[in-house]
Short mmCIF file of C-alpha atoms in Angstrom, two decimals:
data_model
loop_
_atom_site.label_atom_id
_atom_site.label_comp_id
_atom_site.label_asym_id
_atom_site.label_seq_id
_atom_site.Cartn_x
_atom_site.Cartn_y
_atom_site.Cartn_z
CA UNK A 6 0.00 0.00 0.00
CA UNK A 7 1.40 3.28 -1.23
CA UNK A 8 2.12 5.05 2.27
CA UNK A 9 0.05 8.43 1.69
CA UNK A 10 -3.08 5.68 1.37
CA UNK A 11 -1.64 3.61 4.72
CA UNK A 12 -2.02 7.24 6.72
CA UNK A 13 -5.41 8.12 5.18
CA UNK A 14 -6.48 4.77 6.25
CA UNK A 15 -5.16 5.44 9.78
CA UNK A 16 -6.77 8.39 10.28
CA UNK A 17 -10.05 7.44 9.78
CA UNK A 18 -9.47 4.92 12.49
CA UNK A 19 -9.11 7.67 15.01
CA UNK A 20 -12.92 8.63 14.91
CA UNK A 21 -14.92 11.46 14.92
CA UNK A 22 -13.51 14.96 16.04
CA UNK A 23 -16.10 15.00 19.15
CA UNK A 24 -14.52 11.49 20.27
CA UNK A 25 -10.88 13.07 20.35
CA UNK A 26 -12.54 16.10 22.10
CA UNK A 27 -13.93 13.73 24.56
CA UNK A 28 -10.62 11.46 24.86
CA UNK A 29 -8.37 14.85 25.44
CA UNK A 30 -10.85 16.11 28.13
CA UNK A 31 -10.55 12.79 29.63
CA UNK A 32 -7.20 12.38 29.41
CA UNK A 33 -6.52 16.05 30.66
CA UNK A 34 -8.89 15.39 33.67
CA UNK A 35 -6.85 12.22 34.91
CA UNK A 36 -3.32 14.42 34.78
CA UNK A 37 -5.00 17.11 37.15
CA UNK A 38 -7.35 15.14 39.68
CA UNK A 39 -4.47 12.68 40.68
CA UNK A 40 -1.94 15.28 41.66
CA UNK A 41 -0.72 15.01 44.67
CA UNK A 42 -1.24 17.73 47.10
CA UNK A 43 1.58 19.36 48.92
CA UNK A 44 1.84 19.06 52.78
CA UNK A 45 1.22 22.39 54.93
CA UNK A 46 4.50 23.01 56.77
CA UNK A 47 3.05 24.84 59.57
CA UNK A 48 6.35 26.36 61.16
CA UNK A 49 6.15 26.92 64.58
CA UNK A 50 8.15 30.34 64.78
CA UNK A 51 6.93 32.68 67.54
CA UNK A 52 5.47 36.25 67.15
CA UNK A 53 8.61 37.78 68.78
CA UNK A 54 11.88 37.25 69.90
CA UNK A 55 12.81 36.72 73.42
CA UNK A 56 15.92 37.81 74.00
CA UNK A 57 15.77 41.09 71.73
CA UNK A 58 17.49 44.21 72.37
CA UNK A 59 15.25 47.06 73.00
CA UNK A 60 13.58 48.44 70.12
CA UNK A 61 14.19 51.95 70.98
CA UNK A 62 17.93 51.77 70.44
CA UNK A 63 19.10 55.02 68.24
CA UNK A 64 20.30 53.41 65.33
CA UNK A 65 19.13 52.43 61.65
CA UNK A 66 18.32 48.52 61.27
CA UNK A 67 21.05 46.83 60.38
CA UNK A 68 20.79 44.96 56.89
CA UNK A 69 20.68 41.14 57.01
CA UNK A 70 22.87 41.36 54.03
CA UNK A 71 25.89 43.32 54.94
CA UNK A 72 25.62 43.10 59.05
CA UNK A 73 29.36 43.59 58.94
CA UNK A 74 29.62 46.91 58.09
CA UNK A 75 28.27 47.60 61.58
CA UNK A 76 32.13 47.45 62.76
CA UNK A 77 32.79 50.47 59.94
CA UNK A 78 36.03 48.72 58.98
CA UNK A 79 36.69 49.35 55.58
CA UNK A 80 39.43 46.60 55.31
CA UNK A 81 37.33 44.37 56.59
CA UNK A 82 34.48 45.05 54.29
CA UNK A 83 37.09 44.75 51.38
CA UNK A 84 38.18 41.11 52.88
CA UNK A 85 34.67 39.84 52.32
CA UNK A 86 34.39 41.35 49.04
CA UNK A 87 37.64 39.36 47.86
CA UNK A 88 36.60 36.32 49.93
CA UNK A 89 33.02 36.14 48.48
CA UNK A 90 34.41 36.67 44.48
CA UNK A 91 37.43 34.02 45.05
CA UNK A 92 36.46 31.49 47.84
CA UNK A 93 36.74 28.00 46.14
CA UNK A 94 34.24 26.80 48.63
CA UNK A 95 31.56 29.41 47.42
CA UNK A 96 32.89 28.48 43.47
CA UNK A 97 32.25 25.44 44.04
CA UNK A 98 28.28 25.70 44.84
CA UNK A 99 27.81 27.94 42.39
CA UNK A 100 28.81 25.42 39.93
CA UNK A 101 26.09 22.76 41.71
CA UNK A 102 23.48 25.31 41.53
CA UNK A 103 24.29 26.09 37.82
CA UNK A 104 24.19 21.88 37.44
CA UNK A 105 20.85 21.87 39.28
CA UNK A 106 19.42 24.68 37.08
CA UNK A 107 20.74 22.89 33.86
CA UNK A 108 18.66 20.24 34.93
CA UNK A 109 15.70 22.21 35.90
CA UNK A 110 15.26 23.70 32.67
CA UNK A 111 14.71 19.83 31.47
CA UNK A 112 12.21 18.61 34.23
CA UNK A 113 9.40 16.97 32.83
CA UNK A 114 10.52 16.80 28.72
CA UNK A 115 9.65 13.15 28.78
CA UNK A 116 6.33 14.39 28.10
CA UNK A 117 7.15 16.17 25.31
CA UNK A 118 7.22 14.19 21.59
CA UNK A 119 10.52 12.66 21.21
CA UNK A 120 11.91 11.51 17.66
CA UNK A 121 14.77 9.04 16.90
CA UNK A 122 16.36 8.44 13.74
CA UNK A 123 18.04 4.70 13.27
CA UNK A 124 19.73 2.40 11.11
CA UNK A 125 20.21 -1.86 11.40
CA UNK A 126 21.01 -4.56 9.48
CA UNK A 127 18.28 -7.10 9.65
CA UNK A 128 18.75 -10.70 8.74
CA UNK A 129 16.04 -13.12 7.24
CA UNK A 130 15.11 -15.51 9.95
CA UNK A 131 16.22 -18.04 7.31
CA UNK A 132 19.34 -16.67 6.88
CA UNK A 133 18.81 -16.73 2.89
CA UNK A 134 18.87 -12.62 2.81
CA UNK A 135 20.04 -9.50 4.20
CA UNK A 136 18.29 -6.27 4.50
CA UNK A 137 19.35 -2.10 5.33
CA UNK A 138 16.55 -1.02 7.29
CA UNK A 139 16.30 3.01 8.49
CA UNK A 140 13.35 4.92 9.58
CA UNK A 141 11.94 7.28 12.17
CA UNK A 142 10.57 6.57 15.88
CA UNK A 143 8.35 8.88 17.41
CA UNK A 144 7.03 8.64 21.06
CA UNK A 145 5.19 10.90 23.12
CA UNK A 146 3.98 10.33 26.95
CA UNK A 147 1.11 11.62 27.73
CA UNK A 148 1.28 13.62 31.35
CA UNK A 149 -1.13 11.26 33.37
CA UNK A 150 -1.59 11.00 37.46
CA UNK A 151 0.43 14.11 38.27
CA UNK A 152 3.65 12.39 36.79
CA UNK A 153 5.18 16.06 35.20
CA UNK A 154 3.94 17.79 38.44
CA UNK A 155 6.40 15.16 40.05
CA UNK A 156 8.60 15.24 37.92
CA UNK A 157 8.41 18.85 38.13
CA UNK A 158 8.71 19.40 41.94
CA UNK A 159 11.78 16.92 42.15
CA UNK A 160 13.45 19.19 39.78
CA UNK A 161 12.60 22.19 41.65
CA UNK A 162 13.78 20.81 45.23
CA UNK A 163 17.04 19.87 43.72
CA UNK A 164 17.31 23.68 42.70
CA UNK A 165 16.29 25.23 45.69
CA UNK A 166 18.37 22.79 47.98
CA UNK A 167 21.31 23.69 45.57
CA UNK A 168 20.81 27.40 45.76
CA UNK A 169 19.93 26.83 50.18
CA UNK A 170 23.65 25.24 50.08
CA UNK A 171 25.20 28.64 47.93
CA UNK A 172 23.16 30.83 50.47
CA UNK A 173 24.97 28.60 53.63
CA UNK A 174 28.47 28.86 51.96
CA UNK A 175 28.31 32.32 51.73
CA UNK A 176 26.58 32.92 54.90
CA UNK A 177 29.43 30.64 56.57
CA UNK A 178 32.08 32.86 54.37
CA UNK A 179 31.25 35.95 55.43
CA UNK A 180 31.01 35.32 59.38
CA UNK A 181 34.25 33.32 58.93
CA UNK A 182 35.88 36.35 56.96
CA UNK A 183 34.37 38.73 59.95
CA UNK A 184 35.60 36.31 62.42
CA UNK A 185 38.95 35.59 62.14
CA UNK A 186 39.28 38.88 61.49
CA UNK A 187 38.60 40.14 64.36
CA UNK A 188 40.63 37.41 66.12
CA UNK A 189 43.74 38.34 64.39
CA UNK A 190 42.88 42.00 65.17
CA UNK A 191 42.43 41.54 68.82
CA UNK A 192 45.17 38.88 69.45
CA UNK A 193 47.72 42.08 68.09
CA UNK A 194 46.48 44.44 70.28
CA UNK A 195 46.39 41.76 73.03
CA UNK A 196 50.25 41.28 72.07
CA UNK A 197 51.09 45.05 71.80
CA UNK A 198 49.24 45.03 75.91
CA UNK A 199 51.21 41.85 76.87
CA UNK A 200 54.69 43.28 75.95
CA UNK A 201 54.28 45.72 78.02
CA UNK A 202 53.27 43.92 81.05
CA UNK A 203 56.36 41.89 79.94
CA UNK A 204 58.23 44.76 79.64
CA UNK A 205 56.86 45.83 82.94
CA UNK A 206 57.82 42.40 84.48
CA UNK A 207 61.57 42.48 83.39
CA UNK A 208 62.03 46.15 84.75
CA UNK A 209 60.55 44.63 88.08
CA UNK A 210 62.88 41.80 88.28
CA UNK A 211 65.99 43.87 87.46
CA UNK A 212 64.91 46.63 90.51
CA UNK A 213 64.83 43.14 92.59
CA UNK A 214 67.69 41.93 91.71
CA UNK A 215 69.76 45.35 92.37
CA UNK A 216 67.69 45.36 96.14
CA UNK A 217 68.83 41.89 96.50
CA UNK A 218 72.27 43.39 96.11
CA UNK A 219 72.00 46.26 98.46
CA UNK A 220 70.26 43.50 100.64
CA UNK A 221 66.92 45.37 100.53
CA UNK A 222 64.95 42.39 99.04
CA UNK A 223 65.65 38.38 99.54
CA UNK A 224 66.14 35.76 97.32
CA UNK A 225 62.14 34.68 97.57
CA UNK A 226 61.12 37.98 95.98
CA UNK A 227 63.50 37.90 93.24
CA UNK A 228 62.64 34.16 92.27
CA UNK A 229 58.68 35.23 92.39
CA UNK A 230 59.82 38.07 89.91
CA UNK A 231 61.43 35.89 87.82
CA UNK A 232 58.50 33.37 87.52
CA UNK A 233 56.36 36.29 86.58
CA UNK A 234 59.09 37.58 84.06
CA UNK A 235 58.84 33.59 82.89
CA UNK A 236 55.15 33.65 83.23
CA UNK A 237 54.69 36.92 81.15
CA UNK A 238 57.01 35.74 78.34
CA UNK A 239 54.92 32.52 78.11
CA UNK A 240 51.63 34.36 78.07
CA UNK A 241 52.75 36.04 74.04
CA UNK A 242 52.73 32.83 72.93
CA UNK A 243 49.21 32.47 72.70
CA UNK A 244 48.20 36.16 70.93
CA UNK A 245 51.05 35.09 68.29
CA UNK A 246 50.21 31.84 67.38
CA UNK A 247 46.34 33.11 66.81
CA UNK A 248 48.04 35.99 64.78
CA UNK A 249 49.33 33.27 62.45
CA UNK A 250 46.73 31.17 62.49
CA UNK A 251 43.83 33.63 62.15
CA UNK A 252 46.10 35.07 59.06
CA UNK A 253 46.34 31.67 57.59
CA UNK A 254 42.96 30.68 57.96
CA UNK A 255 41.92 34.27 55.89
CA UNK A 256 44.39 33.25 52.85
CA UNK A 257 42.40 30.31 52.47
CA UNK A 258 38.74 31.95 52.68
CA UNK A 259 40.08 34.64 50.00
CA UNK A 260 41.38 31.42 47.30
CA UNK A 261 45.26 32.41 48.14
CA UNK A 262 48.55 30.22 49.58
CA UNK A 263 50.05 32.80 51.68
CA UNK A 264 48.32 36.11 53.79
CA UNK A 265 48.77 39.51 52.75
CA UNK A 266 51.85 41.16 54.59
CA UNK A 267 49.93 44.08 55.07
CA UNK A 268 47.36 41.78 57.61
CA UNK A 269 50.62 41.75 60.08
CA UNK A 270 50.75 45.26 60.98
CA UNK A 271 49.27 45.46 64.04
CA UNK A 272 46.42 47.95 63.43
CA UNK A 273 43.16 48.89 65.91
CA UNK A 274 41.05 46.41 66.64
CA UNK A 275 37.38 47.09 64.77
CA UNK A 276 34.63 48.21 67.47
CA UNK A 277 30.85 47.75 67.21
CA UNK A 278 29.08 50.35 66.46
CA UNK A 279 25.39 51.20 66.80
CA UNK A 280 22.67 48.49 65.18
CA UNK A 281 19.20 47.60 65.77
CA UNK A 282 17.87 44.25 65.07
CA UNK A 283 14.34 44.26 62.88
CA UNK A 284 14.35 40.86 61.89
CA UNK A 285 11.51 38.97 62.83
CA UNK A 286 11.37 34.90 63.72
CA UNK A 287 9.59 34.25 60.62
CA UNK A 288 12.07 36.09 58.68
CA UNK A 289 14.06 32.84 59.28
CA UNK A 290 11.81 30.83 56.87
CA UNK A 291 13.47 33.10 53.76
CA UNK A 292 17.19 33.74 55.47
CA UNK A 293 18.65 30.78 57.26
CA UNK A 294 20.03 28.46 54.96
CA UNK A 295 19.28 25.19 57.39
CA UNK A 296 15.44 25.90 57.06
CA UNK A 297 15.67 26.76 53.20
CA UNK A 298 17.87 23.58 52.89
CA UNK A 299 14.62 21.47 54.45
CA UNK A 300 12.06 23.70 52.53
CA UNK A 301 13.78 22.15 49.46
CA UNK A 302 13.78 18.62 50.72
CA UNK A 303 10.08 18.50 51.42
CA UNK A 304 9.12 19.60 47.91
CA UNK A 305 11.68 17.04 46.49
CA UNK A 306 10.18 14.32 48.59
CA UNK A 307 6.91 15.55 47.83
CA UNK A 308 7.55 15.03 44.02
CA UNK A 309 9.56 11.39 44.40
CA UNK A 310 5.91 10.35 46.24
CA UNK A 311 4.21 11.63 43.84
CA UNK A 312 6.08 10.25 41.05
CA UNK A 313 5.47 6.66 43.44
CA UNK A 314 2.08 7.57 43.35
CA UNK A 315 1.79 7.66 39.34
CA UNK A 316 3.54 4.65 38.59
CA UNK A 317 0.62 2.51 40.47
CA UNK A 318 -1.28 3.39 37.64
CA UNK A 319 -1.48 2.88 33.34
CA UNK A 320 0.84 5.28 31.70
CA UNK A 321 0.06 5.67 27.90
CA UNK A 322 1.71 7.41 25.35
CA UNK A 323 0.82 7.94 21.50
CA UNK A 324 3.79 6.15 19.29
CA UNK A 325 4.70 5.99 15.50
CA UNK A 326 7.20 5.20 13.25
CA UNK A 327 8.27 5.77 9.34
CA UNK A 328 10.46 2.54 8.75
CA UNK A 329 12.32 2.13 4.87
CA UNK A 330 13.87 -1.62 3.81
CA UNK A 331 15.95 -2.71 0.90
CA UNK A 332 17.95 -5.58 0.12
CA UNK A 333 21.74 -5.67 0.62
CA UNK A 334 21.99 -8.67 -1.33
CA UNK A 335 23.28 -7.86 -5.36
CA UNK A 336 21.61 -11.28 -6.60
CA UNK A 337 18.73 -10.91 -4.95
CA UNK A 338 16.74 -7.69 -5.84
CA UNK A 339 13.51 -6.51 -3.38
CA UNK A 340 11.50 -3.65 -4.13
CA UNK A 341 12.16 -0.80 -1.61
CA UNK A 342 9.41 -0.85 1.16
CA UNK A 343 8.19 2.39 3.37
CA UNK A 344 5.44 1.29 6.18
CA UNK A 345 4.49 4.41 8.38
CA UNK A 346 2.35 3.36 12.13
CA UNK A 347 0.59 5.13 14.38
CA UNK A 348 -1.38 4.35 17.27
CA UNK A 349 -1.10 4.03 21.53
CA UNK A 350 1.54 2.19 23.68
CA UNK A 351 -0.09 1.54 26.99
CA UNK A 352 1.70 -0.04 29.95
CA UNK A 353 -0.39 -1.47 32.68
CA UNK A 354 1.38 -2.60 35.75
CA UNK A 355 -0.14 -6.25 36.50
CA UNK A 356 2.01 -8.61 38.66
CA UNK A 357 4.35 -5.73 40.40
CA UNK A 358 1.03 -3.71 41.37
CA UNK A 359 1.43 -4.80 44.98
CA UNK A 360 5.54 -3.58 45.02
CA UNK A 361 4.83 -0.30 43.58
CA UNK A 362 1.72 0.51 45.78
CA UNK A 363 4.04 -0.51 48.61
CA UNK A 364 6.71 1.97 47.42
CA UNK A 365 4.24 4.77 47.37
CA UNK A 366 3.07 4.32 50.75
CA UNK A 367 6.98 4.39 51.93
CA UNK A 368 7.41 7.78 50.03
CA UNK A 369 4.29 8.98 51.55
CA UNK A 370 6.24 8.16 55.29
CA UNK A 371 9.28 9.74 53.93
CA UNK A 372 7.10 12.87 52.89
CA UNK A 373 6.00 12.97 56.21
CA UNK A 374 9.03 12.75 58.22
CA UNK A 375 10.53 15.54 55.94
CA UNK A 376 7.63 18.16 57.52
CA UNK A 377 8.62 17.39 60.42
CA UNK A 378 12.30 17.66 60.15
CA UNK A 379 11.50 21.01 58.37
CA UNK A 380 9.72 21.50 61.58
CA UNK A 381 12.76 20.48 63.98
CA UNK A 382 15.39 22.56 61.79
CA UNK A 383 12.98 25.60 62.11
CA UNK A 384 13.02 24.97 66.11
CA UNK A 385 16.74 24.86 66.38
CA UNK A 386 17.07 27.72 64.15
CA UNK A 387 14.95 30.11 66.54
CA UNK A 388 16.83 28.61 69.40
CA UNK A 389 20.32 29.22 67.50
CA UNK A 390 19.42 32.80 67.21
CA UNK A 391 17.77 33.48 70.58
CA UNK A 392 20.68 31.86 72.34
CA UNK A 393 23.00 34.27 70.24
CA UNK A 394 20.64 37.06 71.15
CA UNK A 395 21.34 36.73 75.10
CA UNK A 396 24.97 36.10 74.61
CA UNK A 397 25.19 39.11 72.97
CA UNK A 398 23.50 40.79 75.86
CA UNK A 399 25.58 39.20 77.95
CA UNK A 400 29.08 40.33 75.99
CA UNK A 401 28.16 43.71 75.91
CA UNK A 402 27.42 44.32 79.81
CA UNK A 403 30.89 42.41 79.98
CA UNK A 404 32.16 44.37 77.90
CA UNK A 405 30.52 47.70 79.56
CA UNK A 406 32.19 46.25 82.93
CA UNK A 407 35.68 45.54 81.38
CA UNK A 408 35.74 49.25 80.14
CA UNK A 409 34.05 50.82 83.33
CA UNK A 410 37.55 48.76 85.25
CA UNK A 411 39.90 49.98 82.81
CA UNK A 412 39.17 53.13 83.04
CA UNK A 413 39.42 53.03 87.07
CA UNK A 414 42.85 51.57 87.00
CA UNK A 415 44.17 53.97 84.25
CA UNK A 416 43.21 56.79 86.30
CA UNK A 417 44.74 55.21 89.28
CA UNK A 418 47.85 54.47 87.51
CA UNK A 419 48.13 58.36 86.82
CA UNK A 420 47.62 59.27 90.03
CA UNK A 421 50.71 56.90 91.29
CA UNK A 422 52.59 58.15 88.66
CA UNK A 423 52.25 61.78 90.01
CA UNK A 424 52.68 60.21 93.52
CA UNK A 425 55.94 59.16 92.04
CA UNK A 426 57.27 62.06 90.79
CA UNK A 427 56.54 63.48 93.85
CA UNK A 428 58.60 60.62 95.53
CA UNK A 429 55.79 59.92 97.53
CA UNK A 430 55.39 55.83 95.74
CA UNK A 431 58.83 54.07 95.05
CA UNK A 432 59.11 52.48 91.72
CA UNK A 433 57.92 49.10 92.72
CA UNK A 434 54.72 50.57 93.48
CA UNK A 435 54.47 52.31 90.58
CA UNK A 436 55.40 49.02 87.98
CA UNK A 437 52.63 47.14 90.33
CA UNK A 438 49.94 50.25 89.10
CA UNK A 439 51.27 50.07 85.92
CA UNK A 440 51.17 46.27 85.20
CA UNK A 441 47.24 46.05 87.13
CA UNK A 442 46.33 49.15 84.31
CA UNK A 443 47.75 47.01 81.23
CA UNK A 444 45.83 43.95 82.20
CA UNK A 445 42.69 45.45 82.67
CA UNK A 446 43.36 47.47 79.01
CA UNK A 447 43.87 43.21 78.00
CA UNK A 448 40.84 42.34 79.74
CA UNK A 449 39.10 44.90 77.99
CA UNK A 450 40.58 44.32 74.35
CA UNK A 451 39.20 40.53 74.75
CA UNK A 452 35.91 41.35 76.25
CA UNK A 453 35.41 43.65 72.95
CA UNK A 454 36.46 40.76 70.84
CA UNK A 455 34.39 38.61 72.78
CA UNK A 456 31.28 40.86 71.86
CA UNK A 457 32.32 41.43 68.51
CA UNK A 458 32.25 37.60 67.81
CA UNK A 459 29.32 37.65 69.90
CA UNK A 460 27.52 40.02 67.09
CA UNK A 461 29.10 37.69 64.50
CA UNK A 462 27.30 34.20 65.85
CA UNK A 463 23.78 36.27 65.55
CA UNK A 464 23.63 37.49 62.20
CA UNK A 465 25.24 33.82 61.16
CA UNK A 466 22.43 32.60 62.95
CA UNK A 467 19.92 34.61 61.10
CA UNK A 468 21.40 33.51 57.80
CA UNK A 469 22.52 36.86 56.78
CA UNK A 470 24.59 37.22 53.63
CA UNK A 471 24.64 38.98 50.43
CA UNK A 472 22.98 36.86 47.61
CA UNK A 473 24.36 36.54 44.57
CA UNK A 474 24.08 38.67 41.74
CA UNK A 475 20.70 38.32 39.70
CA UNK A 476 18.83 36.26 42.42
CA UNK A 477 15.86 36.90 43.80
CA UNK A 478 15.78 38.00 47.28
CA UNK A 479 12.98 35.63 48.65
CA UNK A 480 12.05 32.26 47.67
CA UNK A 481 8.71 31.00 48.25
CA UNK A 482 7.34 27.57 48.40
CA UNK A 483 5.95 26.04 45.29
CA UNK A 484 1.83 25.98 44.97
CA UNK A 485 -0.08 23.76 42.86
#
């Protein structure tokens, strides 16, 4: 049969135009009804946070996405700008997200018509002839029982978990950068304060030792001043090794092998300035990576048990082909042949029925537990960032304190420095006044690093960071 005959004669198989209206409506109303619905969340964030500062502080709310310039540092604010454009670890989710939307853009094109071209040698079953066969394949799956909406979803939770994981990189970065930072600020000016008690601590041993000559002083008080000369000198090990370290540890955020020289120069340590927190509990649900990261995993378990849910029933597709034979063998002409096909390829699961309905109840559990670890990591997330909230608190009275004593003892090591010159304190008393005024200036120094980092936990807590360029600034959930 010629083939333009062969595809009149299929058509008028297919029926009357009100039958294929019927059929599609049918068809169109089993891909919607059997879709299945996404669980409410339900996050149980509170109205307010406990532990806030109060509201009426006199200062502009600080932005979730650049928190750090509340120290008004400007190396430090170009440190994260480096760190966030060369960090490998930041590179490297940015190439998973860029996977993940690759594959997004794809989700669900089984259900578009897909054409395949092939060749084959075919034998006769008698093995009396040979034959070059090529032709045309064409398949299309008809989107039945939610299966695309699965599909769909899936695609969508592997996005958003990828782009949750780019958020916590940089989120991690930045407090990181901030961090160490400040630790390699503070352990310089905690070295500059312990030379001089060091400093301090020698001259004392040296007045001992000439009293101890002149048989003013005995032998006990010069060994105590050399312990505390010995004592002193051990106590710079600490500030330098964290110098190193902290300088180390900001090479690698920024992508480098070896720390700018320039980080070594001992420079003021950055203070906190003014801020006022407006972030609200349920601001967590768009912010904090952990709860993003869990958003994600709920829609992608939502669409693998609803994909479980599909395959329990038919799937049917529409399928043709366009197939052209002639003979390969010379002594054994055939006319060339051209047979075109259409009609439906229906698969109906029979005998495995029983596994895959017990697969979609098992997704259906998993789907479950997922709301409720979204619910867990939204619990620990407020408790993260009210626990940072009294900390903070906490620091900066400490802090208040430590600054309130140093104060007291600098002003008291003036006054016995004018008692001195007046020869009314002897030099002893006067490297005692000095050495109690330098560790209270320490004591302060850490306290303020102790806040800073303090201020750092919080806003890591909140899940602030800048996002990257050309994202949106909120993510919602999907909605059928």
């Amino acid at each position: 049969m010629p083939y333009a005959s062969h595809l009149r004669t299929r058509r008028s198989r297919i029926g009357h135009p009100l039958r294929r209206w019927a059929l599609g409506a049918l068809l169109a109303t089993l891909a919607g009804c059997s879709t299945l619905p996404l669980p409410e969340l339900h996050p149980p964030v509170p109205t307010h946070w406990r532990q806030a500062p109060p509201s009426a502080t006199p200062a502009a709310p600080t932005d979730l996405r650049g928190w750090w310039r509340a120290f008004h540092d400007a190396s430090l604010n170009a440190l994260i700008d480096r760190a966030l454009a060369d960090n490998l670890d930041v590179a490297q989710a940015m190439e998973r997200l860029e996977a993940a939307r690759a594959l997004h853009r794809t989700a669900g094109a089984q259900f578009l018509p897909q054409l395949r071209a092939k060749t084959e040698d075919v034998p006769d079953p008698d093995a009396s002839a040979s034959f070059f066969v090529a032709g045309f394949d064409a398949l299309w799956e008809l989107n039945l029982f939610g299966r695309g909406t699965a599909e769909r979803r899936m695609a969508r939770g592997d996005l958003d978990a990828a782009a949750s994981d780019l958020r916590a990189a940089r989120v991690s970065l930045v407090a990181e950068v901030t961090r160490d930072w400040l630790d390699l600020r503070a352990a310089q000016q905690q070295e500059q304060w312990l030379t001089r008690i060091r400093d301090m601590r020698r001259q004392q041993y040296l007045m001992l030792q000439t009293r101890q000559r002149l048989r003013l002083a005995g032998a006990q008080d010069v060994d105590r001043a050399r312990a505390a000369l010995a004592q002193a000198d051990a106590a710079l090990v600490e500030p330098r090794d964290a110098i190193d370290a902290s300088a180390q540890q900001l090479a690698t955020l920024l992508g480098q092998a070896e720390p700018d020289p320039a980080w070594f120069k001992a420079a003021p340590m950055p203070t906190l300035g003014a801020w006022r927190l407006h972030s609200l509990p349920a601001d967590l649900l768009r912010s904090r990576p952990e709860i993003l990261h869990a958003q994600a995993e709920v829609l992608r378990t939502a669409g693998e048990a609803g994909l479980a849910r599909a395959n329990r029933y038919p799937s049917l597709a529409l399928g043709g082909s366009l197939i052209w034979s002639t003979s390969l063998q010379a002594h054994r002409p055939t006319d060339d042949n051209a047979v075109a096909s259409i009609g439906p390829v229906i698969n109906i699961p029979l005998f495995d029925w029983g596994m895959r309905a017990a697969q979609a109840h098992a997704k259906e559990h998993e789907l479950k537990a997922s709301v409720l670890a979204y619910r867990q990591t939204v619990l620990q997330g407020v408790a993260e960032v009210e626990t940072a909230l009294g900390r903070l608190r906490r620091q900066a009275e400490y802090e208040r304190h430590c600054t309130e004593a140093a104060a007291a003892l600098g002003h008291a090591d003036d006054v016995m420095a004018r008692r001195a010159a007046l020869k009314l304190a002897g030099p002893m008393d006067q490297a005692e006044s000095a050495i109690a005024s330098d560790q209270a200036a320490l004591a302060q120094v850490q306290a303020r690093a102790s806040h800073g980092l303090a201020f750092v936990a919080l806003f890591k807590a909140l899940g602030g960071a800048p996002l990257p360029a050309g994202d949106p600034s909120e993510r919602t959930q999907e909605r059928d």
